C-alpha cells in the first residue's frame, strides 16, 4: 500500500540535498530518485509512486535545465508551477524535493559536457541539436548529487531512457535505472507538461498522435511488419489534422536506428507540432507471434 509522506523536505542546494540524503541513509533507508523539469502531472506522479513503492526515501528534482533547450521560446514558455509540484510530489510519496537554482547545478568553473554518442544523433538528437548533450550532462550531475539506489525515467521519452541507460553503464554510475510505462489521458493523449499550452482545438488535434500510434500497434499485432506501412498509419492521422511532422520512424529499441521491418523489438516514435507546441510520443512494438 502506498502511504503518502506527510512531510516533504524541500532543499535548494547540493549541501542541503546531501544532508537530507545522508539522514535517510543513516536511518537505513534506500533512496529512489525521479528527475523532472517540474509542471508535474499524473505521469510524473506515477514515477514517484513507483519509486515510493520500491524504496524508503524518494528524491524528486525540479529543475528546468536550460542547456537541453535548443529553442529559446520553448524554454521561456516552459510551464513553472513549483508550489503545486511540491504538493503533487508529496502526495505521490516523495520525501525530498530538490529544487536548485541554475548556479547550484552549474557553479562557476563547471566545464564538462557528456556526449552520449551515436544514439543521441538520431530522431530527437537530429531535430534538437545539443538537446541530448544537455540532458546527459544534467542527468549525470544529478545522479552524482543524489547518489540514489534506483532512478526512474518514463518510456514517454524512450530515446532519453535508452541514453540514460547507456551513460550510467559507460560512466559506471552506481544507480540502477528503471523505466516506467507512458501514462495517458483517458482519450489516449500522452501526458506532458507541454499539453497545458494547447488550446481546446489543439488538444483535440493532438489526439491524432496517439490515434495513429494505436492504429500502427493494431496493424503490428495483426502481423504487419513493414516499417513504411506502420509509419504510414501514423502519418495518415497526422495529415488529417495538418500537423507538421518532425519525424515518424520505426527504430530498433536499443540503438534507435531506423529499421525497414518489425523483425525485432522496436519503437515507433513520433515528433510533431500542434501550433507552437512540439509533442513527442511513441509505442513499443514487438514482431507478432506467428502461430504455425
Ligand atoms: P520531464 O519533466 O518532462 O523532463 O519528465 C520527467 C520524467 O517524467 C521523465 O523521465 C519523463 O520521461 C517522465 N514522464 C513525462 N511524461 C510522462 C508520461 N506521460 N508517462 C510516463 N512518464 C512520463
PDB file of N, CA and C in Angstrom, residues 47-100:
ATOM      1  N   UNK A  47       5.691   7.916 -11.717  1.00  0.00           N
ATOM      2  CA  UNK A  47       7.111   7.605 -11.481  1.00  0.00           C
ATOM      3  C   UNK A  47       7.427   7.693  -9.981  1.00  0.00           C
ATOM      4  N   UNK A  48       6.915   8.738  -9.345  1.00  0.00           N
ATOM      5  CA  UNK A  48       7.188   8.941  -7.914  1.00  0.00           C
ATOM      6  C   UNK A  48       6.554   7.795  -7.106  1.00  0.00           C
ATOM      7  N   UNK A  49       5.335   7.417  -7.485  1.00  0.00           N
ATOM      8  CA  UNK A  49       4.670   6.299  -6.785  1.00  0.00           C
ATOM      9  C   UNK A  49       5.451   5.007  -6.969  1.00  0.00           C
ATOM     10  N   UNK A  50       5.991   4.792  -8.166  1.00  0.00           N
ATOM     11  CA  UNK A  50       6.792   3.578  -8.398  1.00  0.00           C
ATOM     12  C   UNK A  50       8.014   3.593  -7.489  1.00  0.00           C
ATOM     13  N   UNK A  51       8.652   4.748  -7.372  1.00  0.00           N
ATOM     14  CA  UNK A  51       9.833   4.863  -6.513  1.00  0.00           C
ATOM     15  C   UNK A  51       9.446   4.633  -5.052  1.00  0.00           C
ATOM     16  N   UNK A  52       8.307   5.219  -4.640  1.00  0.00           N
ATOM     17  CA  UNK A  52       7.879   5.096  -3.236  1.00  0.00           C
ATOM     18  C   UNK A  52       7.484   3.658  -2.906  1.00  0.00           C
ATOM     19  N   UNK A  53       6.996   2.940  -3.923  1.00  0.00           N
ATOM     20  CA  UNK A  53       6.623   1.544  -3.688  1.00  0.00           C
ATOM     21  C   UNK A  53       7.869   0.671  -3.523  1.00  0.00           C
ATOM     22  N   UNK A  54       8.955   1.057  -4.192  1.00  0.00           N
ATOM     23  CA  UNK A  54      10.162   0.220  -4.195  1.00  0.00           C
ATOM     24  C   UNK A  54      11.156   0.583  -3.098  1.00  0.00           C
ATOM     25  N   UNK A  55      11.158   1.861  -2.674  1.00  0.00           N
ATOM     26  CA  UNK A  55      12.237   2.354  -1.800  1.00  0.00           C
ATOM     27  C   UNK A  55      11.659   3.165  -0.648  1.00  0.00           C
ATOM     28  N   UNK A  56      12.508   3.478   0.335  1.00  0.00           N
ATOM     29  CA  UNK A  56      12.018   4.148   1.547  1.00  0.00           C
ATOM     30  C   UNK A  56      11.985   5.668   1.392  1.00  0.00           C
ATOM     31  N   UNK A  57      13.053   6.226   0.823  1.00  0.00           N
ATOM     32  CA  UNK A  57      13.122   7.682   0.652  1.00  0.00           C
ATOM     33  C   UNK A  57      13.086   7.976  -0.843  1.00  0.00           C
ATOM     34  N   UNK A  58      12.374   9.034  -1.227  1.00  0.00           N
ATOM     35  CA  UNK A  58      12.266   9.360  -2.653  1.00  0.00           C
ATOM     36  C   UNK A  58      12.597  10.839  -2.871  1.00  0.00           C
ATOM     37  N   UNK A  59      13.635  11.063  -3.659  1.00  0.00           N
ATOM     38  CA  UNK A  59      14.025  12.423  -4.032  1.00  0.00           C
ATOM     39  C   UNK A  59      13.404  12.744  -5.387  1.00  0.00           C
ATOM     40  N   UNK A  60      12.720  13.893  -5.464  1.00  0.00           N
ATOM     41  CA  UNK A  60      12.240  14.398  -6.759  1.00  0.00           C
ATOM     42  C   UNK A  60      12.999  15.686  -7.039  1.00  0.00           C
ATOM     43  N   UNK A  61      13.654  15.761  -8.189  1.00  0.00           N
ATOM     44  CA  UNK A  61      14.290  17.037  -8.526  1.00  0.00           C
ATOM     45  C   UNK A  61      13.390  17.797  -9.489  1.00  0.00           C
ATOM     46  N   UNK A  62      13.390  19.116  -9.309  1.00  0.00           N
ATOM     47  CA  UNK A  62      12.609  20.001 -10.168  1.00  0.00           C
ATOM     48  C   UNK A  62      13.580  21.055 -10.685  1.00  0.00           C
ATOM     49  N   UNK A  63      13.967  20.882 -11.930  1.00  0.00           N
ATOM     50  CA  UNK A  63      14.967  21.800 -12.491  1.00  0.00           C
ATOM     51  C   UNK A  63      14.745  21.889 -13.995  1.00  0.00           C
ATOM     52  N   UNK A  64      14.378  23.083 -14.456  1.00  0.00           N
ATOM     53  CA  UNK A  64      14.209  23.295 -15.897  1.00  0.00           C
ATOM     54  C   UNK A  64      15.604  23.585 -16.448  1.00  0.00           C
ATOM     55  N   UNK A  65      16.179  22.572 -17.055  1.00  0.00           N
ATOM     56  CA  UNK A  65      17.597  22.618 -17.443  1.00  0.00           C
ATOM     57  C   UNK A  65      17.781  23.406 -18.735  1.00  0.00           C
ATOM     58  N   UNK A  66      18.337  24.615 -18.646  1.00  0.00           N
ATOM     59  CA  UNK A  66      18.414  25.448 -19.863  1.00  0.00           C
ATOM     60  C   UNK A  66      19.259  24.821 -20.961  1.00  0.00           C
ATOM     61  N   UNK A  67      20.261  24.005 -20.590  1.00  0.00           N
ATOM     62  CA  UNK A  67      21.178  23.512 -21.634  1.00  0.00           C
ATOM     63  C   UNK A  67      20.562  22.429 -22.517  1.00  0.00           C
ATOM     64  N   UNK A  68      19.376  21.933 -22.162  1.00  0.00           N
ATOM     65  CA  UNK A  68      18.780  20.926 -23.044  1.00  0.00           C
ATOM     66  C   UNK A  68      17.691  21.512 -23.926  1.00  0.00           C
ATOM     67  N   UNK A  69      17.513  22.846 -23.842  1.00  0.00           N
ATOM     68  CA  UNK A  69      16.554  23.522 -24.729  1.00  0.00           C
ATOM     69  C   UNK A  69      17.327  24.122 -25.899  1.00  0.00           C
ATOM     70  N   UNK A  70      16.989  23.679 -27.109  1.00  0.00           N
ATOM     71  CA  UNK A  70      17.641  24.258 -28.271  1.00  0.00           C
ATOM     72  C   UNK A  70      16.828  25.433 -28.805  1.00  0.00           C
ATOM     73  N   UNK A  71      15.629  25.633 -28.205  1.00  0.00           N
ATOM     74  CA  UNK A  71      14.728  26.672 -28.704  1.00  0.00           C
ATOM     75  C   UNK A  71      14.425  27.616 -27.538  1.00  0.00           C
ATOM     76  N   UNK A  72      14.870  28.880 -27.678  1.00  0.00           N
ATOM     77  CA  UNK A  72      14.762  29.838 -26.561  1.00  0.00           C
ATOM     78  C   UNK A  72      13.308  30.068 -26.154  1.00  0.00           C
ATOM     79  N   UNK A  73      12.382  30.065 -27.120  1.00  0.00           N
ATOM     80  CA  UNK A  73      10.995  30.346 -26.748  1.00  0.00           C
ATOM     81  C   UNK A  73      10.378  29.136 -26.026  1.00  0.00           C
ATOM     82  N   UNK A  74      10.827  27.937 -26.366  1.00  0.00           N
ATOM     83  CA  UNK A  74      10.354  26.737 -25.657  1.00  0.00           C
ATOM     84  C   UNK A  74      10.768  26.829 -24.182  1.00  0.00           C
ATOM     85  N   UNK A  75      12.000  27.260 -23.944  1.00  0.00           N
ATOM     86  CA  UNK A  75      12.486  27.418 -22.563  1.00  0.00           C
ATOM     87  C   UNK A  75      11.695  28.505 -21.839  1.00  0.00           C
ATOM     88  N   UNK A  76      11.497  29.627 -22.522  1.00  0.00           N
ATOM     89  CA  UNK A  76      10.794  30.757 -21.893  1.00  0.00           C
ATOM     90  C   UNK A  76       9.346  30.372 -21.553  1.00  0.00           C
ATOM     91  N   UNK A  77       8.708  29.601 -22.458  1.00  0.00           N
ATOM     92  CA  UNK A  77       7.298  29.258 -22.258  1.00  0.00           C
ATOM     93  C   UNK A  77       7.093  27.992 -21.435  1.00  0.00           C
ATOM     94  N   UNK A  78       8.194  27.345 -21.013  1.00  0.00           N
ATOM     95  CA  UNK A  78       8.031  26.089 -20.279  1.00  0.00           C
ATOM     96  C   UNK A  78       7.281  26.377 -18.977  1.00  0.00           C
ATOM     97  N   UNK A  79       6.192  25.617 -18.689  1.00  0.00           N
ATOM     98  CA  UNK A  79       5.389  25.945 -17.502  1.00  0.00           C
ATOM     99  C   UNK A  79       6.164  25.767 -16.195  1.00  0.00           C
ATOM    100  N   UNK A  80       5.946  26.675 -15.270  1.00  0.00           N
ATOM    101  CA  UNK A  80       6.606  26.589 -13.951  1.00  0.00           C
ATOM    102  C   UNK A  80       5.547  26.708 -12.873  1.00  0.00           C
ATOM    103  N   UNK A  81       5.389  25.646 -12.081  1.00  0.00           N
ATOM    104  CA  UNK A  81       4.286  25.568 -11.105  1.00  0.00           C
ATOM    105  C   UNK A  81       4.807  24.977  -9.797  1.00  0.00           C
ATOM    106  N   UNK A  82       5.847  25.595  -9.233  1.00  0.00           N
ATOM    107  CA  UNK A  82       6.599  24.943  -8.168  1.00  0.00           C
ATOM    108  C   UNK A  82       5.774  24.553  -6.934  1.00  0.00           C
ATOM    109  N   UNK A  83       4.930  25.483  -6.453  1.00  0.00           N
ATOM    110  CA  UNK A  83       4.202  25.178  -5.210  1.00  0.00           C
ATOM    111  C   UNK A  83       3.309  23.946  -5.401  1.00  0.00           C
ATOM    112  N   UNK A  84       2.638  23.914  -6.549  1.00  0.00           N
ATOM    113  CA  UNK A  84       1.783  22.766  -6.849  1.00  0.00           C
ATOM    114  C   UNK A  84       2.624  21.502  -7.034  1.00  0.00           C
ATOM    115  N   UNK A  85       3.791  21.652  -7.630  1.00  0.00           N
ATOM    116  CA  UNK A  85       4.682  20.500  -7.835  1.00  0.00           C
ATOM    117  C   UNK A  85       5.030  19.845  -6.499  1.00  0.00           C
ATOM    118  N   UNK A  86       5.341  20.673  -5.490  1.00  0.00           N
ATOM    119  CA  UNK A  86       5.697  20.109  -4.183  1.00  0.00           C
ATOM    120  C   UNK A  86       4.528  19.294  -3.631  1.00  0.00           C
ATOM    121  N   UNK A  87       3.317  19.815  -3.804  1.00  0.00           N
ATOM    122  CA  UNK A  87       2.138  19.130  -3.269  1.00  0.00           C
ATOM    123  C   UNK A  87       1.898  17.802  -4.008  1.00  0.00           C
ATOM    124  N   UNK A  88       2.037  17.819  -5.331  1.00  0.00           N
ATOM    125  CA  UNK A  88       1.851  16.577  -6.107  1.00  0.00           C
ATOM    126  C   UNK A  88       2.926  15.563  -5.718  1.00  0.00           C
ATOM    127  N   UNK A  89       4.160  16.043  -5.578  1.00  0.00           N
ATOM    128  CA  UNK A  89       5.269  15.141  -5.226  1.00  0.00           C
ATOM    129  C   UNK A  89       5.017  14.525  -3.850  1.00  0.00           C
ATOM    130  N   UNK A  90       4.590  15.348  -2.902  1.00  0.00           N
ATOM    131  CA  UNK A  90       4.341  14.849  -1.539  1.00  0.00           C
ATOM    132  C   UNK A  90       3.235  13.794  -1.557  1.00  0.00           C
ATOM    133  N   UNK A  91       2.144  14.118  -2.247  1.00  0.00           N
ATOM    134  CA  UNK A  91       1.011  13.177  -2.278  1.00  0.00           C
ATOM    135  C   UNK A  91       1.390  11.861  -2.957  1.00  0.00           C
ATOM    136  N   UNK A  92       2.312  11.928  -3.906  1.00  0.00           N
ATOM    137  CA  UNK A  92       2.711  10.698  -4.617  1.00  0.00           C
ATOM    138  C   UNK A  92       3.712   9.875  -3.811  1.00  0.00           C
ATOM    139  N   UNK A  93       4.239  10.460  -2.716  1.00  0.00           N
ATOM    140  CA  UNK A  93       5.127   9.684  -1.854  1.00  0.00           C
ATOM    141  C   UNK A  93       6.566  10.156  -1.808  1.00  0.00           C
ATOM    142  N   UNK A  94       6.853  11.330  -2.398  1.00  0.00           N
ATOM    143  CA  UNK A  94       8.227  11.854  -2.323  1.00  0.00           C
ATOM    144  C   UNK A  94       8.517  12.315  -0.895  1.00  0.00           C
ATOM    145  N   UNK A  95       9.770  12.188  -0.488  1.00  0.00           N
ATOM    146  CA  UNK A  95      10.155  12.661   0.844  1.00  0.00           C
ATOM    147  C   UNK A  95      11.088  13.869   0.779  1.00  0.00           C
ATOM    148  N   UNK A  96      11.789  14.018  -0.347  1.00  0.00           N
ATOM    149  CA  UNK A  96      12.716  15.145  -0.512  1.00  0.00           C
ATOM    150  C   UNK A  96      12.485  15.760  -1.893  1.00  0.00           C
ATOM    151  N   UNK A  97      12.304  17.088  -1.939  1.00  0.00           N
ATOM    152  CA  UNK A  97      12.239  17.780  -3.229  1.00  0.00           C
ATOM    153  C   UNK A  97      13.498  18.621  -3.365  1.00  0.00           C
ATOM    154  N   UNK A  98      14.206  18.428  -4.464  1.00  0.00           N
ATOM    155  CA  UNK A  98      15.428  19.190  -4.732  1.00  0.00           C
ATOM    156  C   UNK A  98      15.105  20.177  -5.848  1.00  0.00           C
ATOM    157  N   UNK A  99      15.021  21.471  -5.492  1.00  0.00           N
ATOM    158  CA  UNK A  99      14.657  22.497  -6.469  1.00  0.00           C
ATOM    159  C   UNK A  99      15.772  23.541  -6.507  1.00  0.00           C
ATOM    160  N   UNK A 100      16.841  23.212  -7.210  1.00  0.00           N
ATOM    161  CA  UNK A 100      18.033  24.072  -7.173  1.00  0.00           C
ATOM    162  C   UNK A 100      17.934  25.261  -8.122  1.00  0.00           C
TER     163      UNK A 100
END
